[in-house]
mmCIF file of C-alpha atoms and ligand atoms in Angstrom:
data_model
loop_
_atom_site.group_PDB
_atom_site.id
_atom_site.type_symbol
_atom_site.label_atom_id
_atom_site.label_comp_id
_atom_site.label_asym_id
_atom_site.label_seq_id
_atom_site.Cartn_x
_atom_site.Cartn_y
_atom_site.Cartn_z
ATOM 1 C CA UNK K 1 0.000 0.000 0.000
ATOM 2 C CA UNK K 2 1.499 3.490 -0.961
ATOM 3 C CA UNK K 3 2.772 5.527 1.792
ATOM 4 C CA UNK K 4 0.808 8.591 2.201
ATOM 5 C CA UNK K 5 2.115 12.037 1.875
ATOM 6 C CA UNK K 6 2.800 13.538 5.574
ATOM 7 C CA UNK K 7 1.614 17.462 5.526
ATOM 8 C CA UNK K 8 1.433 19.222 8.211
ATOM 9 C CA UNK K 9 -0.687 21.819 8.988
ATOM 10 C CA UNK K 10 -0.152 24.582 11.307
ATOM 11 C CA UNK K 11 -3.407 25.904 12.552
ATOM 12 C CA UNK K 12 -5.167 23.063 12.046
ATOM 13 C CA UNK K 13 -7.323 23.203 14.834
ATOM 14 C CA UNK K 14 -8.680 26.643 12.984
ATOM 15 C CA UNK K 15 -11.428 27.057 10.744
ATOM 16 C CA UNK K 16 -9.707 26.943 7.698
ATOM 17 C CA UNK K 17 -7.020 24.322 8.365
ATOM 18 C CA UNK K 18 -9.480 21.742 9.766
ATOM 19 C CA UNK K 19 -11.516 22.201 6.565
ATOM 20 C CA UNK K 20 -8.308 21.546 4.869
ATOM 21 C CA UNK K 21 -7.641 18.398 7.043
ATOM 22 C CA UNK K 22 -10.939 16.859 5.649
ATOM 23 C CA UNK K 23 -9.928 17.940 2.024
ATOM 24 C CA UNK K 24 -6.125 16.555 2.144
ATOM 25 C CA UNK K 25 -7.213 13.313 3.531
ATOM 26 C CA UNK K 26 -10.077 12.782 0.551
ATOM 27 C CA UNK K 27 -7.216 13.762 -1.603
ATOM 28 C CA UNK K 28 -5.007 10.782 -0.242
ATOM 29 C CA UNK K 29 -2.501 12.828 2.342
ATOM 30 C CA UNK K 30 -1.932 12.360 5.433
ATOM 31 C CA UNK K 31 -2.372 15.767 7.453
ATOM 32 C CA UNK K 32 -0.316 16.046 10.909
ATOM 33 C CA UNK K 33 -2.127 19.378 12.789
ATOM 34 C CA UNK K 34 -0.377 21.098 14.783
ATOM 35 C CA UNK K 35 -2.466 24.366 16.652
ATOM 36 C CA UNK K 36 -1.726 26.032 20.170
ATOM 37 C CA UNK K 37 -5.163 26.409 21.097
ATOM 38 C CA UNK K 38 -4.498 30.456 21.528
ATOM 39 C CA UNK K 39 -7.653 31.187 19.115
ATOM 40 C CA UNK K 40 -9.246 27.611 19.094
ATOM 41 C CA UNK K 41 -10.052 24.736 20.907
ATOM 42 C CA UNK K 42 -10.753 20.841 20.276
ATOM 43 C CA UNK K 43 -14.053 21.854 19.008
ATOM 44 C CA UNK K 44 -13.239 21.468 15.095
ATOM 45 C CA UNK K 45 -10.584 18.517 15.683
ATOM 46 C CA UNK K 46 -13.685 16.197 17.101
ATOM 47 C CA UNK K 47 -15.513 17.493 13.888
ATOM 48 C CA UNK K 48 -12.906 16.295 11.660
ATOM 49 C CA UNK K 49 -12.761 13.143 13.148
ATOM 50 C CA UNK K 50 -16.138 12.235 12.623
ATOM 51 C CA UNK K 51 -15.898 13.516 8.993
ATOM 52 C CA UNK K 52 -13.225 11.662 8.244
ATOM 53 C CA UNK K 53 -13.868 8.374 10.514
ATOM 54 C CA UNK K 54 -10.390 8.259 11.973
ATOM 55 C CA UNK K 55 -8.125 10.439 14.788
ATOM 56 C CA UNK K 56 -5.755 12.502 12.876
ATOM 57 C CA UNK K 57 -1.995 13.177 14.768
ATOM 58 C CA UNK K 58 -2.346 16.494 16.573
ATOM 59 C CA UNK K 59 0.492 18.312 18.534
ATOM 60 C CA UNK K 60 -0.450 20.865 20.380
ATOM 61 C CA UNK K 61 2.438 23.864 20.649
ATOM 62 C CA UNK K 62 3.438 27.071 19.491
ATOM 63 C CA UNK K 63 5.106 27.225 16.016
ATOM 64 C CA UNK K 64 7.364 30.499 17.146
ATOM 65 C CA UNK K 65 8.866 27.855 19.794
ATOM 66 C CA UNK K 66 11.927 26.250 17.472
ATOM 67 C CA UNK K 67 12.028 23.377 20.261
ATOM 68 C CA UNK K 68 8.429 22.841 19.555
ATOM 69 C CA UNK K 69 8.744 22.090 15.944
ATOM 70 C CA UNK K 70 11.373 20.779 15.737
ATOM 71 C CA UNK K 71 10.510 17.557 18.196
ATOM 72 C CA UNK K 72 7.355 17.503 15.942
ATOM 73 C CA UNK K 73 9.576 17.442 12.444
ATOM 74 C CA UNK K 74 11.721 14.559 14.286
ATOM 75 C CA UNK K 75 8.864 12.342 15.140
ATOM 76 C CA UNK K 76 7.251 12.149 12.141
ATOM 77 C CA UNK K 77 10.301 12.181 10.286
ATOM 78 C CA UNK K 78 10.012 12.608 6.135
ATOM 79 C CA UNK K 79 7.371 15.574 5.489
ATOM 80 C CA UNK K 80 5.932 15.794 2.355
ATOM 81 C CA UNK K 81 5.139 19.489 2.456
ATOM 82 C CA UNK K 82 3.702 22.205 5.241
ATOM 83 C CA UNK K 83 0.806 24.289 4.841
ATOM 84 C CA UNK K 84 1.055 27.159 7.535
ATOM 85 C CA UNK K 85 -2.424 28.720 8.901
ATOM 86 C CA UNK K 86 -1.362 29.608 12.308
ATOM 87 C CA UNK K 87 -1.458 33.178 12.627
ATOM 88 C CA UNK K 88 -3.841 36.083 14.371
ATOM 89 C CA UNK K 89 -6.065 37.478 11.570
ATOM 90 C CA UNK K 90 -8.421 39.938 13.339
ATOM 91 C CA UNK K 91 -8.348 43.387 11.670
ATOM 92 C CA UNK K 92 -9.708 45.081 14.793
ATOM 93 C CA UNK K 93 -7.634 43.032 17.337
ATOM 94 C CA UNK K 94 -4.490 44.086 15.407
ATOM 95 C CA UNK K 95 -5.089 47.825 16.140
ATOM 96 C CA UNK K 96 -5.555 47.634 19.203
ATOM 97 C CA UNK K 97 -2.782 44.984 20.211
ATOM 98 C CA UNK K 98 -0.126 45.057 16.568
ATOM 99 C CA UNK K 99 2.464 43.794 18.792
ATOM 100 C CA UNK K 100 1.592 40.288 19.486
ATOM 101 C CA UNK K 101 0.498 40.411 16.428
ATOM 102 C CA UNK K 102 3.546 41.256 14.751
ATOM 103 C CA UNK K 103 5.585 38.970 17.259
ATOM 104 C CA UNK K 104 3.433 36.301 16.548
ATOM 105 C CA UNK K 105 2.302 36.408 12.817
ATOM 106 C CA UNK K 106 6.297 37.002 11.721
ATOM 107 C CA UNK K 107 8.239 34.839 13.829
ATOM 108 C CA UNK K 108 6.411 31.813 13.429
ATOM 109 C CA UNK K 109 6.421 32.085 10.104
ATOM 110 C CA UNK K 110 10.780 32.902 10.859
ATOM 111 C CA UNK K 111 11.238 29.806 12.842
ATOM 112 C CA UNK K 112 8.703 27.393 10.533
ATOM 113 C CA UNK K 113 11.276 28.350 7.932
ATOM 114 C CA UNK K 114 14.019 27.975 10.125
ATOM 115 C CA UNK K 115 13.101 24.377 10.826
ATOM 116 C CA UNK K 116 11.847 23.809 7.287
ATOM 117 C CA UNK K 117 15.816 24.355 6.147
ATOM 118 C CA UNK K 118 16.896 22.005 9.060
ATOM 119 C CA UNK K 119 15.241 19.163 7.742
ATOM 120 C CA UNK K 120 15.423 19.651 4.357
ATOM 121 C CA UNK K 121 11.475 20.041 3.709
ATOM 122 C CA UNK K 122 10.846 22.650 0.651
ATOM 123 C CA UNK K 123 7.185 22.637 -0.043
ATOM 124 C CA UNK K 124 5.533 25.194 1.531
ATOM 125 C CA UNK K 125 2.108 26.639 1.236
ATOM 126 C CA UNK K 126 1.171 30.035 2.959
ATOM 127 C CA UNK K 127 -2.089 31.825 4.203
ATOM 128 C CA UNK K 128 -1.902 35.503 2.850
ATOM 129 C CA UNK K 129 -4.967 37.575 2.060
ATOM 130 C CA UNK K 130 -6.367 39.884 0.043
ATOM 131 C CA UNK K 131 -6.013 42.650 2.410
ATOM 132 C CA UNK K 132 -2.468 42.467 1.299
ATOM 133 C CA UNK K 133 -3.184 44.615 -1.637
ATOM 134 C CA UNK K 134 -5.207 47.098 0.435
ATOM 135 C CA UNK K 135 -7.740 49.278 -1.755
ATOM 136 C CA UNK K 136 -6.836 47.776 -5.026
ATOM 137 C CA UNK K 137 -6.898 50.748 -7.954
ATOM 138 C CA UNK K 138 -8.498 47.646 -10.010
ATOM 139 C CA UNK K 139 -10.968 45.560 -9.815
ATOM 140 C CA UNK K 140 -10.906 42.609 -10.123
ATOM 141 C CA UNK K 141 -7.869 42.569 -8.772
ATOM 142 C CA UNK K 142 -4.741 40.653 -10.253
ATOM 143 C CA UNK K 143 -1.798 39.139 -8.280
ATOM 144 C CA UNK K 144 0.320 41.740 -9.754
ATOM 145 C CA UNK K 145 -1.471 44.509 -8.574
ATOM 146 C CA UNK K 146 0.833 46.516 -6.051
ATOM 147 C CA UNK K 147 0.613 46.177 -2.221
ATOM 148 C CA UNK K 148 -0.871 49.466 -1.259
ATOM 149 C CA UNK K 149 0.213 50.436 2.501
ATOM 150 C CA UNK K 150 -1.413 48.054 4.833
ATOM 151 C CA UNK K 151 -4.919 49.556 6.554
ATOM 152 C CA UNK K 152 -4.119 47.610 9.598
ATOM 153 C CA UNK K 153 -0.950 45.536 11.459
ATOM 154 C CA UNK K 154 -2.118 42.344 10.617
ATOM 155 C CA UNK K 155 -2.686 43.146 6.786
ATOM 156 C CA UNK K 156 1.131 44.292 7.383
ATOM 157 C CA UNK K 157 1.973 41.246 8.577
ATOM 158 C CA UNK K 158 0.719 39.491 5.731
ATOM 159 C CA UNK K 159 2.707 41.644 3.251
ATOM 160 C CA UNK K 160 5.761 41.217 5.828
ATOM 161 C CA UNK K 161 5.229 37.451 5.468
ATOM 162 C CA UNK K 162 5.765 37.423 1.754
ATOM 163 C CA UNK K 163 8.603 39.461 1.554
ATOM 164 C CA UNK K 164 10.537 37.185 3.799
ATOM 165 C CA UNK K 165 9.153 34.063 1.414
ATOM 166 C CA UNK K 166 9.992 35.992 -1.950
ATOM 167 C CA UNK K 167 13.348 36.820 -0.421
ATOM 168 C CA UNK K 168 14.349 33.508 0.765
ATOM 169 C CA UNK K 169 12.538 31.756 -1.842
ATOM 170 C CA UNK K 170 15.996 29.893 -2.683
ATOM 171 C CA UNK K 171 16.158 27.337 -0.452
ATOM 172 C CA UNK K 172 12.133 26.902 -0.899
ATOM 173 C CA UNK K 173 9.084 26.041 -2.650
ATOM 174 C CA UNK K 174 6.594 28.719 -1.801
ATOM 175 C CA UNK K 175 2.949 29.279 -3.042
ATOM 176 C CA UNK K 176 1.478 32.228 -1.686
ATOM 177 C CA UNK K 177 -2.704 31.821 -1.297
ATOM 178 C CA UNK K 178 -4.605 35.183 -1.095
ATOM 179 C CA UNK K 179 -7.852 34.571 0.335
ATOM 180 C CA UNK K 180 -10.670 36.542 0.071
ATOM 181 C CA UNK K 181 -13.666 36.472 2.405
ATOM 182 C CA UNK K 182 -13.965 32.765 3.841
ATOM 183 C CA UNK K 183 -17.318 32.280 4.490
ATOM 184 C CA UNK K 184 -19.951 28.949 5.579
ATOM 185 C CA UNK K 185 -18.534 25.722 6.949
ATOM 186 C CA UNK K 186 -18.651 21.666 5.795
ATOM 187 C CA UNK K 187 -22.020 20.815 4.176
ATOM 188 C CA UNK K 188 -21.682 18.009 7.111
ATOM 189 C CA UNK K 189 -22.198 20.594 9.776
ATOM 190 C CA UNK K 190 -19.425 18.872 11.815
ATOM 191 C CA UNK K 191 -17.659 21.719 11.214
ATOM 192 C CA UNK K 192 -17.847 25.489 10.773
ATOM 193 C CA UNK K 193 -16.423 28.726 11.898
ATOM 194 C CA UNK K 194 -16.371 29.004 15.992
ATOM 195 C CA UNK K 195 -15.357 32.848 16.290
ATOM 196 C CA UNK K 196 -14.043 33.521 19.999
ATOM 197 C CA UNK K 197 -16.094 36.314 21.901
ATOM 198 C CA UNK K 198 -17.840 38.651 19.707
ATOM 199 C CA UNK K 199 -17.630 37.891 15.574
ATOM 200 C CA UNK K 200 -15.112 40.381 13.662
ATOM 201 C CA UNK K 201 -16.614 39.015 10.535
ATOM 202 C CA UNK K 202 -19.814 39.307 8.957
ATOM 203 C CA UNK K 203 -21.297 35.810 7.970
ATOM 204 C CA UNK K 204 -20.925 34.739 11.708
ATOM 205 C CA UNK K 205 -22.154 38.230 12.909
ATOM 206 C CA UNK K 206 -25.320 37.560 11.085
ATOM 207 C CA UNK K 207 -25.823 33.527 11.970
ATOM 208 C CA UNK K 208 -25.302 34.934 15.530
ATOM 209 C CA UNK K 209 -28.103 37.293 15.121
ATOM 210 C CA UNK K 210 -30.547 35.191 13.057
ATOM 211 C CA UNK K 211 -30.191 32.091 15.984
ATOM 212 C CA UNK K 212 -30.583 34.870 18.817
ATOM 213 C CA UNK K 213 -27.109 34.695 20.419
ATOM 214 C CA UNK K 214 -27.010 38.637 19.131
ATOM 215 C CA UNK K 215 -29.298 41.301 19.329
ATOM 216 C CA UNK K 216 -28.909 43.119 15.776
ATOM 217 C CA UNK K 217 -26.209 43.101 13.260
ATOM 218 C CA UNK K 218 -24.750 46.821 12.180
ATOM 219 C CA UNK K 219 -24.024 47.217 8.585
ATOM 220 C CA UNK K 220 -20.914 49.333 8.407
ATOM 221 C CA UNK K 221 -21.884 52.105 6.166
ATOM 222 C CA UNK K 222 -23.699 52.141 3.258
ATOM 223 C CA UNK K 223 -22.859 55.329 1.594
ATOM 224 C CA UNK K 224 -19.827 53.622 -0.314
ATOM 225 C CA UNK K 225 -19.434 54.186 -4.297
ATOM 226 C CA UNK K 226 -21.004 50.717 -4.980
ATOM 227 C CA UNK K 227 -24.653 49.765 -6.384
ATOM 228 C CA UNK K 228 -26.636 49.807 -2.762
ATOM 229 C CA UNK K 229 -23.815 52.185 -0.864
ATOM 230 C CA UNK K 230 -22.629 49.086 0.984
ATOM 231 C CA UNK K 231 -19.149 47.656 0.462
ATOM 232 C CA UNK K 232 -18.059 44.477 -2.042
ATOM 233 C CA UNK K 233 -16.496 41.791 -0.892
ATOM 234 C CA UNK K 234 -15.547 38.603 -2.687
ATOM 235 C CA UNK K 235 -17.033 35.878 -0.647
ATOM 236 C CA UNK K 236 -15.322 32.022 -0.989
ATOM 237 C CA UNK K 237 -17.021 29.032 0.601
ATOM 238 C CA UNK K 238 -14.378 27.775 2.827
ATOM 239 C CA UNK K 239 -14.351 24.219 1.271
ATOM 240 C CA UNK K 240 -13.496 25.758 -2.045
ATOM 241 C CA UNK K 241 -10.736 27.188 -0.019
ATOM 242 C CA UNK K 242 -9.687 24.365 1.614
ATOM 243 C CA UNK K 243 -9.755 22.042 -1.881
ATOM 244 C CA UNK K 244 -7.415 24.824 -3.562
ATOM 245 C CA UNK K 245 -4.787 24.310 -1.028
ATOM 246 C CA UNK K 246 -4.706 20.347 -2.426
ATOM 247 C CA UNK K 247 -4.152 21.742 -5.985
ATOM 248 C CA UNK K 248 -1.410 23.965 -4.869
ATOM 249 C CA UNK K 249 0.448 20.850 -3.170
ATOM 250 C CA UNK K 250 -0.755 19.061 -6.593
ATOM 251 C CA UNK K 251 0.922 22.365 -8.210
ATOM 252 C CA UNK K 252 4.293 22.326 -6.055
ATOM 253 C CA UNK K 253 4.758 18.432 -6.989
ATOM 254 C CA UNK K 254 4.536 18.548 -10.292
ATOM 255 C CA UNK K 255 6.107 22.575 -11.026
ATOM 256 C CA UNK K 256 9.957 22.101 -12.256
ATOM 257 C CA UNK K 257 12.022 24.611 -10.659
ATOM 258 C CA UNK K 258 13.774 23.387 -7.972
ATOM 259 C CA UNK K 259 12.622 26.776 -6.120
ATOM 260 C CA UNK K 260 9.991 28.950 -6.124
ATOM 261 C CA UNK K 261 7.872 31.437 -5.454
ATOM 262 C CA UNK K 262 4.204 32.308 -6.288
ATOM 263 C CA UNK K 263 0.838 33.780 -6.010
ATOM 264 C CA UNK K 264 -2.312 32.671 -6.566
ATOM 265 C CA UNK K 265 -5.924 34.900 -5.515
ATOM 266 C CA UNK K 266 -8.578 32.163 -4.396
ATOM 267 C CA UNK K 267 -12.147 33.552 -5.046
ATOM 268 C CA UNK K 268 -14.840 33.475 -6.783
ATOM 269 C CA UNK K 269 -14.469 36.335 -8.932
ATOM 270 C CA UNK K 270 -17.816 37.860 -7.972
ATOM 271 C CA UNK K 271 -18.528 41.142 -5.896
ATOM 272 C CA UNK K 272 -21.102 41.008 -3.288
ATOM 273 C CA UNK K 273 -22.404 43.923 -1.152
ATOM 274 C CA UNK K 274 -23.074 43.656 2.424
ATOM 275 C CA UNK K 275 -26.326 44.323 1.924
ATOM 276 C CA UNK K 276 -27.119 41.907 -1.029
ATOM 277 C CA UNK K 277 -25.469 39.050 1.758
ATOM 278 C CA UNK K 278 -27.889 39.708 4.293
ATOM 279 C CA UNK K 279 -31.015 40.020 1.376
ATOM 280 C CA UNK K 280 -29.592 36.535 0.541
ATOM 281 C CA UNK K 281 -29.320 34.914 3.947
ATOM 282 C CA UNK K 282 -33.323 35.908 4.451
ATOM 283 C CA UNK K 283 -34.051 34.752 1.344
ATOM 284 C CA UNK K 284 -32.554 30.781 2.029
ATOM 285 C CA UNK K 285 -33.362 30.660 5.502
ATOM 286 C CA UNK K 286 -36.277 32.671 5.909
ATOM 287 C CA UNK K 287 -34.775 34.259 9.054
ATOM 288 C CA UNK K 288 -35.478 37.838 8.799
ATOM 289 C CA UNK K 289 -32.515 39.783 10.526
ATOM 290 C CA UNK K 290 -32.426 42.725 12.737
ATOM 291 C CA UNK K 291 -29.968 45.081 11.108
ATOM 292 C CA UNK K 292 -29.084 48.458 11.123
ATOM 293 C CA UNK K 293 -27.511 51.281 9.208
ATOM 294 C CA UNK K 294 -24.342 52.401 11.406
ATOM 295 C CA UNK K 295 -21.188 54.617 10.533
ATOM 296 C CA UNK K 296 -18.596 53.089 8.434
ATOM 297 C CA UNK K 297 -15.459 50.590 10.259
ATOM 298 C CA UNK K 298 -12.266 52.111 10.169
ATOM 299 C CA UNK K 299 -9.404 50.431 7.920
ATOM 300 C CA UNK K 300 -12.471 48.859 5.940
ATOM 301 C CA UNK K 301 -11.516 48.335 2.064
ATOM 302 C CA UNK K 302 -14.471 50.251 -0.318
ATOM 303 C CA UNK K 303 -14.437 47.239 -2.918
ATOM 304 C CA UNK K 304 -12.725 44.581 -3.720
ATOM 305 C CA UNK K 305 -12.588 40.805 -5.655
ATOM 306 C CA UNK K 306 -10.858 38.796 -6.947
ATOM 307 C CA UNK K 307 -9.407 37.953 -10.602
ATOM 308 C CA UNK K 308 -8.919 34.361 -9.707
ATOM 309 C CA UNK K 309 -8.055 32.897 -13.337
ATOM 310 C CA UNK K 310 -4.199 32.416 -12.565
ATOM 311 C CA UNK K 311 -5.377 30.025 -10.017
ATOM 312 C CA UNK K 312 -8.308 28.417 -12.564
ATOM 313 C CA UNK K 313 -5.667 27.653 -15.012
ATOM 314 C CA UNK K 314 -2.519 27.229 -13.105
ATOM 315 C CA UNK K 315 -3.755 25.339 -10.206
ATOM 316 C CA UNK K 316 -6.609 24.084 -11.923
ATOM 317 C CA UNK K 317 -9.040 24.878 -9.135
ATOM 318 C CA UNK K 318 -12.416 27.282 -9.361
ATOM 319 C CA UNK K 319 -14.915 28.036 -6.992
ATOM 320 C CA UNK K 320 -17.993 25.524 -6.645
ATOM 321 C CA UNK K 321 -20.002 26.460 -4.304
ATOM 322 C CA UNK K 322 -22.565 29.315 -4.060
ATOM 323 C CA UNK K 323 -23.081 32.139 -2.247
ATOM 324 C CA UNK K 324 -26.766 31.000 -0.907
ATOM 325 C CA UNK K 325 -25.024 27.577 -0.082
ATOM 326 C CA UNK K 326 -22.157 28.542 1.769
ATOM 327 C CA UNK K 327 -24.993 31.274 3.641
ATOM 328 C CA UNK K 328 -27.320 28.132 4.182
ATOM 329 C CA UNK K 329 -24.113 25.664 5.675
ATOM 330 C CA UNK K 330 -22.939 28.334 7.528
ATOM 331 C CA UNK K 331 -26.555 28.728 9.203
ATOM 332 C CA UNK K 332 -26.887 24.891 9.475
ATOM 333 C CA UNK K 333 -23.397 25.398 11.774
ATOM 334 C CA UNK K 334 -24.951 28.017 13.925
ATOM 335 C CA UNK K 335 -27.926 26.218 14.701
ATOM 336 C CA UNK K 336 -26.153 23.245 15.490
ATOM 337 C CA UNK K 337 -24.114 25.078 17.960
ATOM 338 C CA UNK K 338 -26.994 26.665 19.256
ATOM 339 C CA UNK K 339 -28.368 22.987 19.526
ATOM 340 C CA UNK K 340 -31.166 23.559 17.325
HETATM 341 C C1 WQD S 401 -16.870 42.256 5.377
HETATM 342 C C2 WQD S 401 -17.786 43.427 5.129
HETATM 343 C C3 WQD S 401 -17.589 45.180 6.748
HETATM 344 C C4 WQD S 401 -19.176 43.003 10.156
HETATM 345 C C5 WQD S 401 -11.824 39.656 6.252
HETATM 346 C C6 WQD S 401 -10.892 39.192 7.295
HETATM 347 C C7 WQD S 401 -9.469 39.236 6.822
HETATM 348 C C8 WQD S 401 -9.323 38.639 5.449
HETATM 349 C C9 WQD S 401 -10.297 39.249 4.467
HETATM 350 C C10 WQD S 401 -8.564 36.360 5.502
HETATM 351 C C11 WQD S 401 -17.103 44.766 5.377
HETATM 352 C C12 WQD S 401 -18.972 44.549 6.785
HETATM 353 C C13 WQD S 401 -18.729 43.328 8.892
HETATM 354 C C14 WQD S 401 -20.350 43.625 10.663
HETATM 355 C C15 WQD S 401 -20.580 44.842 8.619
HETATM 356 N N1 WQD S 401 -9.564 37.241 5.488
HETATM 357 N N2 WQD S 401 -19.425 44.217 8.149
HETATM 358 N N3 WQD S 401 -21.010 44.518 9.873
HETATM 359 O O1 WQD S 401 -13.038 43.138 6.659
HETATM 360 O O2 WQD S 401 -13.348 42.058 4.385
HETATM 361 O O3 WQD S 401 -11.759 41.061 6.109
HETATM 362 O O4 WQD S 401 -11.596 39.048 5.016
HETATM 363 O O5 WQD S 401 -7.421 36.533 5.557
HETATM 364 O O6 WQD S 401 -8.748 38.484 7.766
HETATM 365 O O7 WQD S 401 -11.036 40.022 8.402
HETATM 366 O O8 WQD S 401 -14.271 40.924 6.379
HETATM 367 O O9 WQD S 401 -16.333 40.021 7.371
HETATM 368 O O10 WQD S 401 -15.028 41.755 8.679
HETATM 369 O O11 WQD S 401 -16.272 42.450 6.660
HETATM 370 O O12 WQD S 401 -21.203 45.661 7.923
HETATM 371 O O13 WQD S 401 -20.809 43.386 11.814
HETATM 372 O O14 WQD S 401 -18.858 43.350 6.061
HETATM 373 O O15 WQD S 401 -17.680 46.596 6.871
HETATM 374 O O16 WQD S 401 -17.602 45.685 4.431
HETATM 375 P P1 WQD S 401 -13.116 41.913 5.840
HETATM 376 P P2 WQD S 401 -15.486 41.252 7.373
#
């Protein structure tokens, strides 16, 4: 029987990387998760499990702690690849606290590629954003579109994060994934988005309303330059997401150059306004929400989505999923944690 792949994925007790668990273990790896627990909890590693019908190897630690990873990279021994999620990706949080951010977004990333070099493991996948690119002055918005000054620390430490991977792209094999919005959760409902405290974001902001745990949802402006006044975002069910990480490791396998770096934007191409979300959400679910009209958020983008066709060609991935359904599993998640 071939020997699968061993990946490991930092964050993988996150929203994202246990989405990606699922998706790397339908794909034939074997994913080795690795999260500190600092922004999640066990929550979405029991959910994986019962997706996937077996307990996957978890290590729980810090990846800025070199001792840390290292012990991990010398009991599991030959690593196929590493796909790094662990990082702290609240806009807000990162004005008000940029240092931990800073100290914790950069040197993990330092030391991952630190250890990386140690034991000769090349293949490397990272979690960047769209916020890297700031206000883009087009739309849709290209890879090669500049990096406009960050509006917040952690959209900094995104940008930081690639310059240190474009500059020591030698001794690796780097694809850089700019998300856009992540949005919904695993049609299973075994696993979803579990935002600590109150939701940054707006898909949980309104599930949390529409189930009750919230009293009314704010819209952030809508006197924007868009078609209702509210902003555009490009929203990306998160098992999209996770799938495109597979065809990047697909990507890095098969791509000649001994080292390299690139960038690929992962969404669906479409703009959708804040408004025209929550229209949606009442429309599927026939929840109607509470919402209001409030100021704009500071640091908040006008519009912006993607131009995803690099990645439709290159890495052979596109978005499947809709809008309404990643809406209707990310309400099927809230209920179920509401136990409804
Ligand atoms: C979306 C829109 C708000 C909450 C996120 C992540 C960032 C990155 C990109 C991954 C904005 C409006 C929000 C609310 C609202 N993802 N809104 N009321 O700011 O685009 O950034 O995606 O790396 O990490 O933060 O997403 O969901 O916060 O906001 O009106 O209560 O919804 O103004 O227009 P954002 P968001």
């Amino acid at each position: 029987m071939e020997v699968k792949k061993k990946i490991l994925v930092t964050g993988g007790a996150g929203y994202i990387g246990s989405h990606a668990a699922v998706e790397l273990l339908k794909a034939g790896y074997q994913p080795i998760l690795i999260d500190d627990f600092s922004k999640s909890d066990s929550t979405l590693l029991l959910g994986v499990e019962k997706i996937v019908g077996e307990k996957l190897p978890f290590y729980k630690g810090d990846c800025a702690k070199r001792e840390f990873l290292e012990s991990v990279f010398q009991i599991e021994g030959l690593i196929s690849g590493v796909i790094h999620f662990a990082a702290f990706k609240s806009v807000g949080e990162s004005v008000q606290r940029p240092l931990i951010y800073y100290h914790n977004n950069i040197s993990s990333l330092i030391t991952l590629l630190d250890v990386m070099k140690d034991f000769q493991v090349k293949n490397l996948i990272f979690s960047s954003s769209c916020t890297v690119y700031g206000q883009p002055d087009q739309i849709p918005v290209k890879e090669d579109a500049p990096f406009k000054r960050a509006e917040s620390p952690y959209g900094a430490t995104k940008q930081m994060c690639e310059r240190i991977l474009e500059d020591s792209y030698s001794s690796y094999k780097v694809i850089s994934l700019r998300y856009f919005n992540p949005i919904g959760a695993h049609p299973s409902g075994l696993i979803g988005e579990l935002p600590l405290g109150v939701p940054n974001n707006l898909v949980p902001f309104i599930t949390q309303t529409a189930v009750g745990k919230r009293d009314k949802l704010t819209v952030f402006g809508n006197d924007y330059n868009t078609p209702d006044g509210s902003c555009l975002r490009d929203y990306i069910h998160v098992v999209d997401l996770a799938q495109a990480h597979v065809k990047a490791l697909e990507f890095l396998n098969q791509s000649k150059p001994a080292n390299s770096f690139e960038a690929f934007n992962i969404g669906t191409g479409v703009g959708v306004s804040v408004l025209e979300l929550i229209y949606t959400f009442e429309q599927i679910t026939g929840v109607k929400l509470n919402y209001s009209i409030g100021p704009r958020r500071a640091g908040d983008v006008e519009k912006t989505y993607a131009d995803a066709t690099k990645a439709n060609y290159q890495l052979k991935w596109k978005a499947g999923f809709s809008t309404s359904e990643a809406l209707l599993h990310a309400w099927n998640w809230e209920k179920k944690l509401a136990g409804k």
